[in-house]
Structures are given as C-alpha cells and as structure tokens.
PDB file of C-alpha atoms in Angstrom:
ATOM      1  CA  UNK A   1      26.737 124.307  21.250  1.00  0.00           C
ATOM      2  CA  UNK A   2      23.729 122.536  22.627  1.00  0.00           C
ATOM      3  CA  UNK A   3      23.960 120.154  25.783  1.00  0.00           C
ATOM      4  CA  UNK A   4      21.246 117.292  26.205  1.00  0.00           C
ATOM      5  CA  UNK A   5      20.614 115.835  29.322  1.00  0.00           C
ATOM      6  CA  UNK A   6      18.902 112.481  29.499  1.00  0.00           C
ATOM      7  CA  UNK A   7      17.232 111.375  32.843  1.00  0.00           C
ATOM      8  CA  UNK A   8      14.665 108.555  33.723  1.00  0.00           C
ATOM      9  CA  UNK A   9      16.479 105.449  33.013  1.00  0.00           C
ATOM     10  CA  UNK A  10      16.497 102.597  35.754  1.00  0.00           C
ATOM     11  CA  UNK A  11      15.662  99.224  36.255  1.00  0.00           C
ATOM     12  CA  UNK A  12      12.276  97.688  35.581  1.00  0.00           C
ATOM     13  CA  UNK A  13      10.740  94.331  35.349  1.00  0.00           C
ATOM     14  CA  UNK A  14       9.619  92.836  32.053  1.00  0.00           C
ATOM     15  CA  UNK A  15       6.227  94.511  30.909  1.00  0.00           C
ATOM     16  CA  UNK A  16       6.702  97.645  33.102  1.00  0.00           C
ATOM     17  CA  UNK A  17       6.879 101.003  31.981  1.00  0.00           C
ATOM     18  CA  UNK A  18       9.615 104.091  31.813  1.00  0.00           C
ATOM     19  CA  UNK A  19       9.535 107.519  31.095  1.00  0.00           C
ATOM     20  CA  UNK A  20      12.639 109.074  29.524  1.00  0.00           C
ATOM     21  CA  UNK A  21      13.455 112.793  29.449  1.00  0.00           C
ATOM     22  CA  UNK A  22      16.101 114.860  27.549  1.00  0.00           C
ATOM     23  CA  UNK A  23      16.304 118.566  28.332  1.00  0.00           C
ATOM     24  CA  UNK A  24      18.207 120.554  25.965  1.00  0.00           C
ATOM     25  CA  UNK A  25      20.212 123.708  26.798  1.00  0.00           C
ATOM     26  CA  UNK A  26      19.243 125.996  23.746  1.00  0.00           C
ATOM     27  CA  UNK A  27      17.324 129.214  24.202  1.00  0.00           C
ATOM     28  CA  UNK A  28      15.071 128.544  21.464  1.00  0.00           C
ATOM     29  CA  UNK A  29      14.779 125.422  18.997  1.00  0.00           C
ATOM     30  CA  UNK A  30      16.017 126.104  15.626  1.00  0.00           C
ATOM     31  CA  UNK A  31      13.338 123.850  13.934  1.00  0.00           C
ATOM     32  CA  UNK A  32      15.896 120.869  15.168  1.00  0.00           C
ATOM     33  CA  UNK A  33      14.847 117.077  14.492  1.00  0.00           C
ATOM     34  CA  UNK A  34      15.324 115.416  17.585  1.00  0.00           C
ATOM     35  CA  UNK A  35      15.797 111.509  18.330  1.00  0.00           C
ATOM     36  CA  UNK A  36      16.290 108.712  20.738  1.00  0.00           C
ATOM     37  CA  UNK A  37      18.775 106.074  19.971  1.00  0.00           C
ATOM     38  CA  UNK A  38      19.972 103.198  21.877  1.00  0.00           C
ATOM     39  CA  UNK A  39      23.074 101.019  22.436  1.00  0.00           C
ATOM     40  CA  UNK A  40      22.841  97.464  24.105  1.00  0.00           C
ATOM     41  CA  UNK A  41      25.585  95.391  25.317  1.00  0.00           C
ATOM     42  CA  UNK A  42      27.442  94.182  22.420  1.00  0.00           C
ATOM     43  CA  UNK A  43      25.387  95.793  20.040  1.00  0.00           C
ATOM     44  CA  UNK A  44      25.221  98.447  17.261  1.00  0.00           C
ATOM     45  CA  UNK A  45      23.725 101.884  18.183  1.00  0.00           C
ATOM     46  CA  UNK A  46      20.291 101.822  16.408  1.00  0.00           C
ATOM     47  CA  UNK A  47      17.554 104.455  16.257  1.00  0.00           C
ATOM     48  CA  UNK A  48      14.339 104.353  18.214  1.00  0.00           C
ATOM     49  CA  UNK A  49      12.214 107.321  17.411  1.00  0.00           C
ATOM     50  CA  UNK A  50      12.659 111.070  16.032  1.00  0.00           C
ATOM     51  CA  UNK A  51      10.081 113.901  15.988  1.00  0.00           C
ATOM     52  CA  UNK A  52      10.028 117.374  14.184  1.00  0.00           C
ATOM     53  CA  UNK A  53       9.768 120.610  15.592  1.00  0.00           C
ATOM     54  CA  UNK A  54       6.018 120.422  14.476  1.00  0.00           C
ATOM     55  CA  UNK A  55       5.293 117.112  16.123  1.00  0.00           C
ATOM     56  CA  UNK A  56       5.773 114.761  13.274  1.00  0.00           C
ATOM     57  CA  UNK A  57       7.227 111.573  14.265  1.00  0.00           C
ATOM     58  CA  UNK A  58       9.065 108.394  13.013  1.00  0.00           C
ATOM     59  CA  UNK A  59       9.608 105.283  14.485  1.00  0.00           C
ATOM     60  CA  UNK A  60      11.844 102.746  13.887  1.00  0.00           C
ATOM     61  CA  UNK A  61       8.820 100.282  13.667  1.00  0.00           C
ATOM     62  CA  UNK A  62      10.276  96.774  13.893  1.00  0.00           C
ATOM     63  CA  UNK A  63      12.051  97.708  17.070  1.00  0.00           C
ATOM     64  CA  UNK A  64       9.220  99.855  18.553  1.00  0.00           C
ATOM     65  CA  UNK A  65       6.199  97.595  17.637  1.00  0.00           C
ATOM     66  CA  UNK A  66       4.138 100.235  18.917  1.00  0.00           C
ATOM     67  CA  UNK A  67       5.283 100.144  22.494  1.00  0.00           C
ATOM     68  CA  UNK A  68       7.196 103.626  22.566  1.00  0.00           C
ATOM     69  CA  UNK A  69       5.677 107.027  22.071  1.00  0.00           C
ATOM     70  CA  UNK A  70       8.337 110.072  21.347  1.00  0.00           C
ATOM     71  CA  UNK A  71       6.798 113.617  22.466  1.00  0.00           C
ATOM     72  CA  UNK A  72       8.030 117.092  23.314  1.00  0.00           C
ATOM     73  CA  UNK A  73       7.457 119.922  25.498  1.00  0.00           C
ATOM     74  CA  UNK A  74       8.929 123.122  23.254  1.00  0.00           C
ATOM     75  CA  UNK A  75       8.388 125.485  26.004  1.00  0.00           C
ATOM     76  CA  UNK A  76      10.338 123.255  28.438  1.00  0.00           C
ATOM     77  CA  UNK A  77      12.917 122.403  25.744  1.00  0.00           C
ATOM     78  CA  UNK A  78      12.212 118.547  26.883  1.00  0.00           C
ATOM     79  CA  UNK A  79      12.059 115.611  24.857  1.00  0.00           C
ATOM     80  CA  UNK A  80      10.379 112.419  26.153  1.00  0.00           C
ATOM     81  CA  UNK A  81      10.243 108.554  25.164  1.00  0.00           C
ATOM     82  CA  UNK A  82       7.445 106.712  26.833  1.00  0.00           C
ATOM     83  CA  UNK A  83       8.077 103.234  26.922  1.00  0.00           C
ATOM     84  CA  UNK A  84       5.719 100.756  27.649  1.00  0.00           C
ATOM     85  CA  UNK A  85       5.578  96.647  27.614  1.00  0.00           C
ATOM     86  CA  UNK A  86       9.173  96.711  28.033  1.00  0.00           C
ATOM     87  CA  UNK A  87      11.088  93.592  27.271  1.00  0.00           C
ATOM     88  CA  UNK A  88      14.581  92.535  28.605  1.00  0.00           C
ATOM     89  CA  UNK A  89      15.922  92.963  24.812  1.00  0.00           C
ATOM     90  CA  UNK A  90      15.113  96.611  25.351  1.00  0.00           C
ATOM     91  CA  UNK A  91      17.974  96.961  27.790  1.00  0.00           C
ATOM     92  CA  UNK A  92      20.519  99.317  26.426  1.00  0.00           C
ATOM     93  CA  UNK A  93      21.862 102.951  27.015  1.00  0.00           C
ATOM     94  CA  UNK A  94      19.346 105.456  25.848  1.00  0.00           C
ATOM     95  CA  UNK A  95      20.638 108.589  24.076  1.00  0.00           C
ATOM     96  CA  UNK A  96      19.028 111.706  23.077  1.00  0.00           C
ATOM     97  CA  UNK A  97      20.284 113.362  20.076  1.00  0.00           C
ATOM     98  CA  UNK A  98      19.753 116.794  17.956  1.00  0.00           C
ATOM     99  CA  UNK A  99      20.244 117.603  14.712  1.00  0.00           C
ATOM    100  CA  UNK A 100      21.845 121.143  13.405  1.00  0.00           C
ATOM    101  CA  UNK A 101      18.287 122.010  12.280  1.00  0.00           C
ATOM    102  CA  UNK A 102      15.413 120.116  10.553  1.00  0.00           C
ATOM    103  CA  UNK A 103      15.936 116.734   8.906  1.00  0.00           C
ATOM    104  CA  UNK A 104      13.643 117.331   5.795  1.00  0.00           C
ATOM    105  CA  UNK A 105      10.703 115.316   5.992  1.00  0.00           C
ATOM    106  CA  UNK A 106      11.042 114.708   2.413  1.00  0.00           C
ATOM    107  CA  UNK A 107      13.961 112.802   2.970  1.00  0.00           C
ATOM    108  CA  UNK A 108      11.899 109.694   4.161  1.00  0.00           C
ATOM    109  CA  UNK A 109      12.099 107.684   7.438  1.00  0.00           C
ATOM    110  CA  UNK A 110      15.265 106.199   6.891  1.00  0.00           C
ATOM    111  CA  UNK A 111      17.360 109.411   6.675  1.00  0.00           C
ATOM    112  CA  UNK A 112      15.165 111.170   9.739  1.00  0.00           C
ATOM    113  CA  UNK A 113      16.616 108.195  11.717  1.00  0.00           C
ATOM    114  CA  UNK A 114      20.242 108.034  10.382  1.00  0.00           C
ATOM    115  CA  UNK A 115      22.491 108.882  13.872  1.00  0.00           C
ATOM    116  CA  UNK A 116      24.859 110.866  11.106  1.00  0.00           C
ATOM    117  CA  UNK A 117      22.166 113.325  10.423  1.00  0.00           C
ATOM    118  CA  UNK A 118      22.178 114.081  14.240  1.00  0.00           C
ATOM    119  CA  UNK A 119      25.152 116.526  15.767  1.00  0.00           C
ATOM    120  CA  UNK A 120      24.463 116.645  19.209  1.00  0.00           C
ATOM    121  CA  UNK A 121      24.312 113.782  21.835  1.00  0.00           C
ATOM    122  CA  UNK A 122      23.590 113.404  25.406  1.00  0.00           C
ATOM    123  CA  UNK A 123      25.704 111.347  27.621  1.00  0.00           C
ATOM    124  CA  UNK A 124      23.196 108.366  27.914  1.00  0.00           C
ATOM    125  CA  UNK A 125      20.644 107.043  30.372  1.00  0.00           C
ATOM    126  CA  UNK A 126      20.731 103.558  31.246  1.00  0.00           C
ATOM    127  CA  UNK A 127      17.446 101.273  30.871  1.00  0.00           C
ATOM    128  CA  UNK A 128      17.836  97.801  32.499  1.00  0.00           C
ATOM    129  CA  UNK A 129      14.923  95.285  31.769  1.00  0.00           C
ATOM    130  CA  UNK A 130      14.679  92.232  33.643  1.00  0.00           C
ATOM    131  CA  UNK A 131      12.798  88.878  33.480  1.00  0.00           C
TER     132      UNK A 131
END
C-alpha cells in the first residue's frame, strides 16, 4: 500500500503561481506512472498531467494551456506541479495519484490521463484562485 501526501496548496491572486508537492511512501518506485488530477466545486474530477518514471510527460492541453509543469524527484519520492498564470477557474482540490506500475506509453495520452488507471490517491490539497 502506497501513501501519497500532497502539500503546497493555498489561496493566490489570479496571475500568481503555486507549486504543489506530493510525497510517496514507497521505498522504491516500481516504474509507477504518477499524475495530478483536480476537482472543482460542482465539477467532475479531471486530469491535469501525468509523468512516467523516466520523465516523459502528458498534459491535458486544453486545461493546462502551457501554464503548468509536472516534474519529479525520484530520489526524494516527490512529485511536483508548478502552476503559473493561475486563473479563478483553476480553483479546485488537487489530487496526486499513482498507478500500480507503468501505464504503457503506447496506450496513448487519453489512457495515461484516465483516472481509473490510477490505484493510489492522496487526500488532496486545496487551491483557491481569487480575482
């Protein structure tokens, strides 16, 4: 069982930046694909980005629009999401997730960003963007 703990959320003015972190409890990553998802008030959960253990990334481009960057530090078992040029519509609970292994790159971006491919979830960190 893997525990994921997010941090870094908060309130920020539109146009500002935040960096979210997620620390995994595993001793060694088993090539797990990791991702960030979010759920805004009254909205369904949506994918933000994912990253393979080798660093290849996938973004929900229509949502991210070049503003967010997912990254990782495998030595620290930590996943990051740098969010720039934040908008009020980015207000949401942000969740870190990990698959039980690698989501094959060849499956394509839609499956790499599909929530049901992920087996472990954090408790979430709230991001509020005010205008």
